[in-house]
mmCIF file of C-alpha atoms in Angstrom:
data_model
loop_
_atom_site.group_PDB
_atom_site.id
_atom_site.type_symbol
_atom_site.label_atom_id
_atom_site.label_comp_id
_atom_site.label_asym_id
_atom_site.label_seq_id
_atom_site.Cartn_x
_atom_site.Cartn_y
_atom_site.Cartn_z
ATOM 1 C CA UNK W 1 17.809 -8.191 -8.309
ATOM 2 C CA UNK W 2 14.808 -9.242 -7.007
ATOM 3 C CA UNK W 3 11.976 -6.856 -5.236
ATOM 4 C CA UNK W 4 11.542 -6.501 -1.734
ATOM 5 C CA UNK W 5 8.109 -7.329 -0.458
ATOM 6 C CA UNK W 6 5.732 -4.618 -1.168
ATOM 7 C CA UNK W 7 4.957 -3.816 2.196
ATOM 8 C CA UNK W 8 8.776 -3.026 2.588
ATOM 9 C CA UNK W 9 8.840 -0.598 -0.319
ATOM 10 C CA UNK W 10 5.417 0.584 1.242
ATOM 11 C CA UNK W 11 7.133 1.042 4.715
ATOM 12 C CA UNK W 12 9.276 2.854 3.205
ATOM 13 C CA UNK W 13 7.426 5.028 1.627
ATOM 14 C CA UNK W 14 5.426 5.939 4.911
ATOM 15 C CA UNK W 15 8.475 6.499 6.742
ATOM 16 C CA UNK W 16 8.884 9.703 4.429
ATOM 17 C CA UNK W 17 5.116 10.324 5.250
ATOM 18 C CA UNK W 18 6.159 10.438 8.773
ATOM 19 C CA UNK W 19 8.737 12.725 8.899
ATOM 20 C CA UNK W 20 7.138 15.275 6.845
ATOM 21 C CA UNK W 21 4.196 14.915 9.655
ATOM 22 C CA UNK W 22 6.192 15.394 12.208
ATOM 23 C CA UNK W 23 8.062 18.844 10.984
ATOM 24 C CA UNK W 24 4.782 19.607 9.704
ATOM 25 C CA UNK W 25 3.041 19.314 13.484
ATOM 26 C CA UNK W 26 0.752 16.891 12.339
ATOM 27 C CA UNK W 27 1.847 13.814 13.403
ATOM 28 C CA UNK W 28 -1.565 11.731 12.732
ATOM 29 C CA UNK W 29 -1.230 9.480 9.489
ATOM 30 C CA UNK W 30 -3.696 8.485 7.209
ATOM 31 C CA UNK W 31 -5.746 5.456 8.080
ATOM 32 C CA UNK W 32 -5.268 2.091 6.314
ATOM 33 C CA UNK W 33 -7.906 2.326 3.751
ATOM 34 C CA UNK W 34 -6.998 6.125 2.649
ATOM 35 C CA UNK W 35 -3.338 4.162 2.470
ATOM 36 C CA UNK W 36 -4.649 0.967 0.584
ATOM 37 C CA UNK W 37 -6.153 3.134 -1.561
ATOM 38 C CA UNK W 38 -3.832 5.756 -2.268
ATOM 39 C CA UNK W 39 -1.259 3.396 -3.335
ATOM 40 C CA UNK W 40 -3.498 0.970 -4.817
ATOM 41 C CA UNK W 41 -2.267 -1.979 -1.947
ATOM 42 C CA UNK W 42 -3.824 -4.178 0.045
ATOM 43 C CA UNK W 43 -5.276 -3.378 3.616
ATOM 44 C CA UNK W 44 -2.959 -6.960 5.288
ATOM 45 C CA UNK W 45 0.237 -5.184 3.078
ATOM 46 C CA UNK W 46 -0.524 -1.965 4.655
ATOM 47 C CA UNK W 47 -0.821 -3.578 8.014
ATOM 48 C CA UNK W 48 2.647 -5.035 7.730
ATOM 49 C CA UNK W 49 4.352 -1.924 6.405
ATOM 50 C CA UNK W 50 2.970 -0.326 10.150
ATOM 51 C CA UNK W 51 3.816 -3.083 12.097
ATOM 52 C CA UNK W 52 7.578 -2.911 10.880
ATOM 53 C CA UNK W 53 7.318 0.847 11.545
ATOM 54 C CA UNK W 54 5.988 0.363 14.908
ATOM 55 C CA UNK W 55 8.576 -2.347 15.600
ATOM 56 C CA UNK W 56 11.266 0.163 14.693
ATOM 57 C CA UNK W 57 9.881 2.946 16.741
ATOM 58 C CA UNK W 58 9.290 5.476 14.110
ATOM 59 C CA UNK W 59 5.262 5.163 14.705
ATOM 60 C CA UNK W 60 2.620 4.300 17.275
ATOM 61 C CA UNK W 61 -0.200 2.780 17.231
ATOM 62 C CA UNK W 62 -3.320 3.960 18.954
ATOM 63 C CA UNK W 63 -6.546 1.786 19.471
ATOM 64 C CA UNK W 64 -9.742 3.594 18.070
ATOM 65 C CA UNK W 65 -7.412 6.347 17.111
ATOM 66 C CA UNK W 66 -4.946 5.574 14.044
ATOM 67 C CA UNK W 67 -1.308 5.736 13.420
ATOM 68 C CA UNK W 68 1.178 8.339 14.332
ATOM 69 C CA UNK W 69 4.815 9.787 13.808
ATOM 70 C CA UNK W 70 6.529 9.529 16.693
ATOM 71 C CA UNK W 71 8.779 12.427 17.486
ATOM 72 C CA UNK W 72 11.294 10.713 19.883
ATOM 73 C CA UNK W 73 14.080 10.941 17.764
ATOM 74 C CA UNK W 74 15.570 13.304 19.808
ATOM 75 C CA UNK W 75 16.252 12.041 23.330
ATOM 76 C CA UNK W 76 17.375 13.977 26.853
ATOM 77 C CA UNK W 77 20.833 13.814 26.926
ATOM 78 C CA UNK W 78 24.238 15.236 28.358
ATOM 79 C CA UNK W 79 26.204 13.375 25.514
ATOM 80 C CA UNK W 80 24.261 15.377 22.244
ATOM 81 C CA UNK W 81 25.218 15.272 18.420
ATOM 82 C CA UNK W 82 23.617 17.584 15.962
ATOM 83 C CA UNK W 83 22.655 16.088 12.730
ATOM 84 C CA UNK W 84 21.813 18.612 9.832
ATOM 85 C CA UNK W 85 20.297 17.897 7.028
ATOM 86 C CA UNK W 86 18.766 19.298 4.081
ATOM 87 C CA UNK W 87 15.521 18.056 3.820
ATOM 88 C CA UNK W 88 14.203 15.911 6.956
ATOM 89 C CA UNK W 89 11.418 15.049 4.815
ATOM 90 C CA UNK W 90 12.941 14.154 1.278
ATOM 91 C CA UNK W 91 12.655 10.920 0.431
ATOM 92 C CA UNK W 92 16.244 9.045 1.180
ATOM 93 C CA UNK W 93 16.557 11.013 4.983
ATOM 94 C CA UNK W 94 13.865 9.183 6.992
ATOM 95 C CA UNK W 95 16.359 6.021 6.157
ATOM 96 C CA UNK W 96 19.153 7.664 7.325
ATOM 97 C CA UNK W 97 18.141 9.531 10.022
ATOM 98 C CA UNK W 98 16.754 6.172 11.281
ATOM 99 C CA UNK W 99 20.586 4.596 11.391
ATOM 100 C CA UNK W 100 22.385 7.799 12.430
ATOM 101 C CA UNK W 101 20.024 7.563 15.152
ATOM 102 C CA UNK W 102 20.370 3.732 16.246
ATOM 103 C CA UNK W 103 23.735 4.151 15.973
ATOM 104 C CA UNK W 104 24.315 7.174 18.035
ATOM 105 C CA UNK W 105 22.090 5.761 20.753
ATOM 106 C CA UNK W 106 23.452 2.367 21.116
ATOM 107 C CA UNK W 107 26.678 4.654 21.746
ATOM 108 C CA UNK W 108 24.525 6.322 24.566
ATOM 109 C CA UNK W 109 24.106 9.735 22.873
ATOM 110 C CA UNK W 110 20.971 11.705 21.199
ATOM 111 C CA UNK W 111 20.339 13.701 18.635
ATOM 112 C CA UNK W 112 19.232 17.134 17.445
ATOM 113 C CA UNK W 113 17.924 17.319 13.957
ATOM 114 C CA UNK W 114 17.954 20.140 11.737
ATOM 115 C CA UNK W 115 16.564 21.058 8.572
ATOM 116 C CA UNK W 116 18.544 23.634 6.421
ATOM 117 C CA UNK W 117 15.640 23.318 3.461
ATOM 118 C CA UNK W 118 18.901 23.659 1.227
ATOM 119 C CA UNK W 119 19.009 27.231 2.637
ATOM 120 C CA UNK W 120 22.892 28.344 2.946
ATOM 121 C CA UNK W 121 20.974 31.391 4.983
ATOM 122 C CA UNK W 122 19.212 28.423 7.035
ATOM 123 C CA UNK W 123 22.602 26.805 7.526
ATOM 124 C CA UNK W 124 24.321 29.574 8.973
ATOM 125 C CA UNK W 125 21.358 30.183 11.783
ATOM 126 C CA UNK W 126 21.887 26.600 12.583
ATOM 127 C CA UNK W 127 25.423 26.794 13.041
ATOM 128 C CA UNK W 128 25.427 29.982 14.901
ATOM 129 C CA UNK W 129 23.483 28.429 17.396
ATOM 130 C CA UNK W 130 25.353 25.368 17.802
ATOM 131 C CA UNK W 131 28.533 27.284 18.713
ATOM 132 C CA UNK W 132 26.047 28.570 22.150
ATOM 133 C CA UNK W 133 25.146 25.088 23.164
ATOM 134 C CA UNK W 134 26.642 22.288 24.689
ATOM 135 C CA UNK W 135 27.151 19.692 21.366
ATOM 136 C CA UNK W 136 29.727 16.718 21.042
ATOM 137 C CA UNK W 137 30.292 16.841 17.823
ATOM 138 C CA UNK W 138 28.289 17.778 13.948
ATOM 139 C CA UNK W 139 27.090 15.873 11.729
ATOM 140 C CA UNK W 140 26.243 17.895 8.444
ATOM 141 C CA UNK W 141 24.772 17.476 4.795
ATOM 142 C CA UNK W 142 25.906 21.062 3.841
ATOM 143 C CA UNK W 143 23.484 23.267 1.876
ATOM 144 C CA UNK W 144 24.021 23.765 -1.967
ATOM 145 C CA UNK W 145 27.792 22.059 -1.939
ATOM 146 C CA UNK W 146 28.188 23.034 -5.714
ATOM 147 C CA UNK W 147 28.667 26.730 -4.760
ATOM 148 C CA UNK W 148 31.012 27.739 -1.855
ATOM 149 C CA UNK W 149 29.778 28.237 1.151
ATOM 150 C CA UNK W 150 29.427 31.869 2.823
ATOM 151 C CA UNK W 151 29.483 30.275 6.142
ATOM 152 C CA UNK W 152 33.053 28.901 6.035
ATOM 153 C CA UNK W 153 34.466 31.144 8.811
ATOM 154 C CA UNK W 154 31.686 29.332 11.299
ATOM 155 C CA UNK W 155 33.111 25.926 9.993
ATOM 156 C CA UNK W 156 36.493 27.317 11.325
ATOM 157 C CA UNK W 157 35.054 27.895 14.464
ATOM 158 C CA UNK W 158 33.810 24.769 14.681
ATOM 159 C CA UNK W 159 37.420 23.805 14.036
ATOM 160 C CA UNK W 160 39.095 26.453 16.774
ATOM 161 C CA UNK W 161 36.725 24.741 19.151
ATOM 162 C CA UNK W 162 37.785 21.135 18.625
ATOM 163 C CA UNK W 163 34.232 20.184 17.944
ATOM 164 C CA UNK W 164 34.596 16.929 15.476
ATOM 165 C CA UNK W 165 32.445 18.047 12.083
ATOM 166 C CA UNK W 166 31.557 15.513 9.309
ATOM 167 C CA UNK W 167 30.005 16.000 5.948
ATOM 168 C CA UNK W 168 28.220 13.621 4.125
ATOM 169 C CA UNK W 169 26.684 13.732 0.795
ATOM 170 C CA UNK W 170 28.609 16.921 -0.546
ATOM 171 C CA UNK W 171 31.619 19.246 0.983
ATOM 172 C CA UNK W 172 31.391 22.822 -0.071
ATOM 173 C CA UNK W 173 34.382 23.608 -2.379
ATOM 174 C CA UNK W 174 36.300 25.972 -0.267
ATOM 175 C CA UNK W 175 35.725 24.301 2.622
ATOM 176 C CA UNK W 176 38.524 22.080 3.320
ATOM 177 C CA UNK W 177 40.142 19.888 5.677
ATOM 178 C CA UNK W 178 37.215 18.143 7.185
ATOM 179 C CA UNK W 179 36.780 14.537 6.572
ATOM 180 C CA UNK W 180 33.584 12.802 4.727
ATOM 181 C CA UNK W 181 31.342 10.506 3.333
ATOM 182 C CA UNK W 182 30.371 10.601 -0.145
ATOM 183 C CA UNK W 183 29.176 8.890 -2.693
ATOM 184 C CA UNK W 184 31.464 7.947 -5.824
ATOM 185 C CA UNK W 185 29.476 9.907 -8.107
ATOM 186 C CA UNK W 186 31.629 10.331 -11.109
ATOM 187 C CA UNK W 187 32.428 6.704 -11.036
ATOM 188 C CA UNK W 188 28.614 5.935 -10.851
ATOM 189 C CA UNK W 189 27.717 8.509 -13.786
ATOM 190 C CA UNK W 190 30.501 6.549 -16.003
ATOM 191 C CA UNK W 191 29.009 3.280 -15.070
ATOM 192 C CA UNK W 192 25.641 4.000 -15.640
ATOM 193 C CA UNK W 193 26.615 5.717 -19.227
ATOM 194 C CA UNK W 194 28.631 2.429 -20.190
ATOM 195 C CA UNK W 195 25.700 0.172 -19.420
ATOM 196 C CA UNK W 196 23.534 2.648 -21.758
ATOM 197 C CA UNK W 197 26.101 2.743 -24.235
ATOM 198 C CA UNK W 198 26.503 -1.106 -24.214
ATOM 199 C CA UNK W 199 22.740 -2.021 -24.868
ATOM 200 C CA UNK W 200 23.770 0.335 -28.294
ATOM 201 C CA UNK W 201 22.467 3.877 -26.990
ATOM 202 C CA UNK W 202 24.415 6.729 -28.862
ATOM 203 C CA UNK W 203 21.891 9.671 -27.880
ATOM 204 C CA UNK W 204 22.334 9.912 -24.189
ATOM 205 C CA UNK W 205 20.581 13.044 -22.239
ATOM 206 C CA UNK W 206 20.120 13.756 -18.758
ATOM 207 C CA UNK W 207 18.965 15.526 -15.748
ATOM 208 C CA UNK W 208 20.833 16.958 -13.240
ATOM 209 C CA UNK W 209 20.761 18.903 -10.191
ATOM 210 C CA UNK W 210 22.938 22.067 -10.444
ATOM 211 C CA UNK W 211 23.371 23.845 -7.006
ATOM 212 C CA UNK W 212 24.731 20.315 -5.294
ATOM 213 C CA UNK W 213 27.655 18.496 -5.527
ATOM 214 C CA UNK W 214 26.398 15.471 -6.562
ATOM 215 C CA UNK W 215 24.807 16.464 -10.108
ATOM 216 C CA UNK W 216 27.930 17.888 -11.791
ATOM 217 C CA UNK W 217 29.895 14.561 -10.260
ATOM 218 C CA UNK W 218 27.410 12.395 -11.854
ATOM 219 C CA UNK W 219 27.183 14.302 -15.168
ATOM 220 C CA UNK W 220 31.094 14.457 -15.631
ATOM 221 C CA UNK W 221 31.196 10.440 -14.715
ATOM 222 C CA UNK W 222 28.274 9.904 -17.332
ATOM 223 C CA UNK W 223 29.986 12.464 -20.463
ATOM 224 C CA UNK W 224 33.617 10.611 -19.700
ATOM 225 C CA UNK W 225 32.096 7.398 -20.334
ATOM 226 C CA UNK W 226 30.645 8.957 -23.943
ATOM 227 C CA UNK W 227 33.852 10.787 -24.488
ATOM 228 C CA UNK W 228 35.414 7.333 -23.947
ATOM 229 C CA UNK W 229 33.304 5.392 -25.889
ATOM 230 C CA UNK W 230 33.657 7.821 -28.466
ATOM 231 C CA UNK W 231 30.679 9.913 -28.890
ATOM 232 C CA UNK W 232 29.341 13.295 -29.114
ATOM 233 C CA UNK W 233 28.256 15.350 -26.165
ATOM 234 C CA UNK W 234 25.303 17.430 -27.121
ATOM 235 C CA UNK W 235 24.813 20.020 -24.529
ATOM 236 C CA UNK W 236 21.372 20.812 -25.314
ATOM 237 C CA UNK W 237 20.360 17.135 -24.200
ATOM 238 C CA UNK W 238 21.472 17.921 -20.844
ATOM 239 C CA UNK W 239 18.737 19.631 -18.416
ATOM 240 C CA UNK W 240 19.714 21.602 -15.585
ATOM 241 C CA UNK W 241 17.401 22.388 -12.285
ATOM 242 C CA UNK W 242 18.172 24.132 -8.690
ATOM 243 C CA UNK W 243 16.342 22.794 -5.124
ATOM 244 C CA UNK W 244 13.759 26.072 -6.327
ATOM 245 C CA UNK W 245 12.594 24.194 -9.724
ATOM 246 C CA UNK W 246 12.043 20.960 -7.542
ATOM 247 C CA UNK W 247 8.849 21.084 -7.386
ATOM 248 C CA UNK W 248 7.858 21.729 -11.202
ATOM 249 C CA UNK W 249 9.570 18.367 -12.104
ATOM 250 C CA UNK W 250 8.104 16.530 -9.180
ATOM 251 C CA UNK W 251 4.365 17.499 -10.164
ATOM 252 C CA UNK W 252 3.437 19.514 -6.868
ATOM 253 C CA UNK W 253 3.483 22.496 -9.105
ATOM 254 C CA UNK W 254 2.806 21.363 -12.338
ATOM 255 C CA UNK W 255 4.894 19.797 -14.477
ATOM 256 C CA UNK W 256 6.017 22.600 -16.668
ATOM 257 C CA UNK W 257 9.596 22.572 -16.298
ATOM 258 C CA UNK W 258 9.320 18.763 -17.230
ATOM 259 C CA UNK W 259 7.502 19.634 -20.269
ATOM 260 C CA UNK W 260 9.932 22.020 -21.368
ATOM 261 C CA UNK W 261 12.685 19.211 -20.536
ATOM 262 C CA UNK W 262 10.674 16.257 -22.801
ATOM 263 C CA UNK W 263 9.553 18.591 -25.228
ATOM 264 C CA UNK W 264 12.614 20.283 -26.464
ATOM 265 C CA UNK W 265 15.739 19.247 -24.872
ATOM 266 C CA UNK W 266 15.164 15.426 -24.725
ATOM 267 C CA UNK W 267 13.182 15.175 -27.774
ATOM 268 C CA UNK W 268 15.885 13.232 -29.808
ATOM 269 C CA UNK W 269 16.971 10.768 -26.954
ATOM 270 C CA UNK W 270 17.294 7.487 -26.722
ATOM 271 C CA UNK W 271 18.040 7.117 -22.804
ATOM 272 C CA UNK W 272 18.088 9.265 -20.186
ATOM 273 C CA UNK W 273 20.077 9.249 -16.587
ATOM 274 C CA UNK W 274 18.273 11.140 -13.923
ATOM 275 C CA UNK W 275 19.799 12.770 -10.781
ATOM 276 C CA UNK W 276 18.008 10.365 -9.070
ATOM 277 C CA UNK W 277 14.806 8.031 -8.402
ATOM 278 C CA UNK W 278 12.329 10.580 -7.312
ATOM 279 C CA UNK W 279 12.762 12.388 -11.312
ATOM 280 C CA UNK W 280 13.220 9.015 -13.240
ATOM 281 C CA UNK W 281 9.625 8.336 -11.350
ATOM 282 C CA UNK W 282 8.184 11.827 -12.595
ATOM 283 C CA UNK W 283 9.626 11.419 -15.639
ATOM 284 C CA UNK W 284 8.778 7.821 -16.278
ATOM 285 C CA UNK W 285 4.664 8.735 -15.332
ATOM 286 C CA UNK W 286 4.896 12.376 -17.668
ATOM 287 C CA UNK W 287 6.550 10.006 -20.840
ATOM 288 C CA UNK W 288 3.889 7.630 -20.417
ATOM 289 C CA UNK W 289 1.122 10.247 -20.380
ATOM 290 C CA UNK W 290 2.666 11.560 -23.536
ATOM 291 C CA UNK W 291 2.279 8.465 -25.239
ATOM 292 C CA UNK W 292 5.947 7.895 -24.991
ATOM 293 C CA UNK W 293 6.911 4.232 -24.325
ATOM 294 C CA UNK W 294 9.822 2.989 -21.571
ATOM 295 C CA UNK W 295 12.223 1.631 -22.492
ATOM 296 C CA UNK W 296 10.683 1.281 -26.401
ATOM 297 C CA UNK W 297 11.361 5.257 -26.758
ATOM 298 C CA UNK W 298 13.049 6.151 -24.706
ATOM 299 C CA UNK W 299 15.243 4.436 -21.895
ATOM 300 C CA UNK W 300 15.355 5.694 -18.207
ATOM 301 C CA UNK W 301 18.306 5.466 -15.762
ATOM 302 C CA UNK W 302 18.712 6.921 -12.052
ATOM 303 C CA UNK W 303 20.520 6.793 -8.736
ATOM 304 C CA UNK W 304 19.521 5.443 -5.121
ATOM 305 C CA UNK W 305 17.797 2.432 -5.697
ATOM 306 C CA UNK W 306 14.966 3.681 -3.471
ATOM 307 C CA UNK W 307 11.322 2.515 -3.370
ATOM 308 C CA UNK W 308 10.661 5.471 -6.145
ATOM 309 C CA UNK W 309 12.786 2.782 -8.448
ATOM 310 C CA UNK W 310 10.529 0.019 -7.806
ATOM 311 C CA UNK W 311 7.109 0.644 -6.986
ATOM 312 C CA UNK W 312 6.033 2.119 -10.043
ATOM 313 C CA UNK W 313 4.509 0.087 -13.358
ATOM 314 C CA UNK W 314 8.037 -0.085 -14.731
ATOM 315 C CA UNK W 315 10.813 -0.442 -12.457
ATOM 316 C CA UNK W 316 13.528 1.654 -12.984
ATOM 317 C CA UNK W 317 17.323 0.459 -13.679
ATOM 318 C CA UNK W 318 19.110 2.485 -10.538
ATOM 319 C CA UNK W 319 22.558 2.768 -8.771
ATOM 320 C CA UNK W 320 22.399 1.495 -5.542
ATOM 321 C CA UNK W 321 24.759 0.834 -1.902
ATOM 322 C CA UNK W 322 25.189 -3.275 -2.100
ATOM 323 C CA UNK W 323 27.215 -3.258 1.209
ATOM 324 C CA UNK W 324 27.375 0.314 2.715
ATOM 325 C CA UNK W 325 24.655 2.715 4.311
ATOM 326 C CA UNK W 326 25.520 5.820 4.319
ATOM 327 C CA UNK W 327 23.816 6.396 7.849
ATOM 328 C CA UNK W 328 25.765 3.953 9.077
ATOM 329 C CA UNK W 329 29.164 4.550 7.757
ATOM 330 C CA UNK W 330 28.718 8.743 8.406
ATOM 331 C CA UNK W 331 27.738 7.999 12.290
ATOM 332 C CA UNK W 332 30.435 4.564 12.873
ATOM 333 C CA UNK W 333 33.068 7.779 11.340
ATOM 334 C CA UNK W 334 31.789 10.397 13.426
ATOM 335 C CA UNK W 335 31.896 8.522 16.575
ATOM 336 C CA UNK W 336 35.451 7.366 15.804
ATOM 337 C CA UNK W 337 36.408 11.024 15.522
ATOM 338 C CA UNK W 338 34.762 11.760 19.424
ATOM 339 C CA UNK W 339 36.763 8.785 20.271
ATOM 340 C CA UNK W 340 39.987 10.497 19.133
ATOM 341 C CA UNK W 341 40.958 8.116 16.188
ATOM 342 C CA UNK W 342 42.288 9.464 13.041
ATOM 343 C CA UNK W 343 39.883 9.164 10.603
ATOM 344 C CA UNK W 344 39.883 9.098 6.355
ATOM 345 C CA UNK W 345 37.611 10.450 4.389
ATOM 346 C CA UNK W 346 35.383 7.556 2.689
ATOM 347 C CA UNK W 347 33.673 7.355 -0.968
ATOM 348 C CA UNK W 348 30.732 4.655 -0.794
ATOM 349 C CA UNK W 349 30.371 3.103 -4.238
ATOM 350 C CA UNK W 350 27.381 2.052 -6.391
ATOM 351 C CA UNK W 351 25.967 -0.613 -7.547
ATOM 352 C CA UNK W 352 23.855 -1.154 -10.634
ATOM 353 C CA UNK W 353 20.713 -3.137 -10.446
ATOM 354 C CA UNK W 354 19.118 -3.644 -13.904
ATOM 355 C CA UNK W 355 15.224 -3.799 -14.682
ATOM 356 C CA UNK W 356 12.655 -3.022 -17.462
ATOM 357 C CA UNK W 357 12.976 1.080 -17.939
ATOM 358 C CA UNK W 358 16.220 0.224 -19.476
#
């Protein structure tokens, strides 16, 4: 599929800059040179990625003074809907905070953001206190949704109290009886493994996340489409890591876990699924500096089709939403739900876009 313009993936990029920012305190961004030179880009391509981020609200521009994240996502309002999320600051939120927003506003409510840092400790102060303030409804990326939650009695409360709650993302196993959106991650694992496995790949690794939903669903989609295709699952090619070991992959604290991950348990790999963009980029970068050629050595494949998949020297093969944003499909459900319509819960599939890392 063909690129968007590079001050798109760049505007993209900076909208993650922003939000991190503006739960940071700091709302002042960097100036256009630091940004043409931190990403290697043009000054005129920066310029366009802020004046698409201006036009959409998310910065302003000050003469003689810079750019700056704009905080005004939440609004004074009677009619209020708390949106929780994980990380405000991870890479695929600014996106969808952005259309749960737009959405929720053209409906003539505002929001109130929260951050649970993946904290299920986190999650329960923030739900406590939404149970003493006047909310219309919830909606929630729950923390660590491969473990069950220790909070479910505050979800029943939630319940007791008629207040509408959505998940998106992930559902905690033994929470039940709440409707969602989620991804179809088991069918995008066993599509992503049968592309592999057609271009005559036979050693197939990965890496996963453990403590959310989403990384055992998209392992289990990518080892039926071996088992189907008849070949062995070697368990030692599969590497596990938790929101903690984050940032040893990433490269903001070394990249030892990587290492360990290249070194020993992908050694004899041909291809490679990560849990999504933001490792396949890592990954990509800490192969090459190894000496290690993509695709020639060793193949990469990832979900989200973000900018992470496409601003790097190789672009990375990716599952992406064609038709669906999840923003948009979580708030159009939630709002149905105020409105007193019945509601189903909703699986948004992927799409594969092929390019050179494969």
């Amino acid at each position: 599929t063909p690129l968007p313009a590079k001050y798109k993936l760049l505007a993209d990029i900076l909208r993650t800059e922003a939000a991190k920012a503006t739960s940071s305190g700091e709302n002042k961004l960097p100036t256009e040179a630091e940004i043409a030179v931190k990403y290697d880009i043009s000054r005129q391509t920066v310029r366009n990625a802020l004046n698409l981020l201006e036009k959409e609200g998310v910065i302003e521009r000050r003469k003689g003074s810079g750019s700056y994240a704009k905080s005004t996502w939440i609004r004074e309002s009677t009619k209020q809907i708390a949106v929780i999320t994980t990380f405000i600051d991870d890479y695929i939120f600014p996106s969808i905070l952005h259309d749960v927003q737009k959405i929720f506003a053209q409906n003539g409510y505002s929001i109130l953001i929260y951050s649970t840092g993946n904290s299920m400790t986190k999650e329960r102060e923030i739900l406590a206190s939404l149970l003493h303030q006047e909310i219309s409804a919830v909606l929630i990326e729950g923390s660590k949704t491969a473990l069950p939650t220790p909070n479910f009695k505050l979800f029943e409360e939630f319940r007791n109290r008629n207040i509408p709650l959505l998940f998106f993302h992930g559902t905690p196993p033994n929470i039940k009886g709440f409707p969602s959106i989620t991804d179809e991650n088991a069918e995008g694992g066993y599509k992503i493994g049968k592309y592999l496995i057609n271009k005559k790949h036979t050693r197939i690794g990965g890496i996963f996340k453990s403590d959310d939903s989403q990384g055992p669903e998209r392992y289990f989609g990518l080892i039926s489409a071996m088992i189907d295709s008849g070949l062995g699952i070697d368990g030692r090619c599969f590497c596990w890591y938790d929101t903690d070991d984050r940032a040893e992959i990433v490269g903001d604290g070394g990249y030892s876990t990587l290492d360990r991950f290249i070194d020993h348990r992908l050694k004899d790999c041909t291809a490679i699924v990560c849990y999504n963009d933001e490792i396949a980029y890592n990954l990509i970068k800490r192969l090459q500096e190894k000496g290690i050629e993509v695709p020639k050595d060793k193949a990469v494949a990832s979900f989200d089709n973000s900018f992470y998949s496409q601003i790097g020297t190789i672009p990375i093969t990716s599952l992406g939403h064609k038709d669906k944003k999840t923003g948009i499909e979580a708030a159009t459900m939630l709002l149905s739900i105020v409105n007193g319509e019945s509601v189903v819960s909703e699986k948004i599939g992927w799409e594969l876009y092929a390019r050179k890392s494969c």
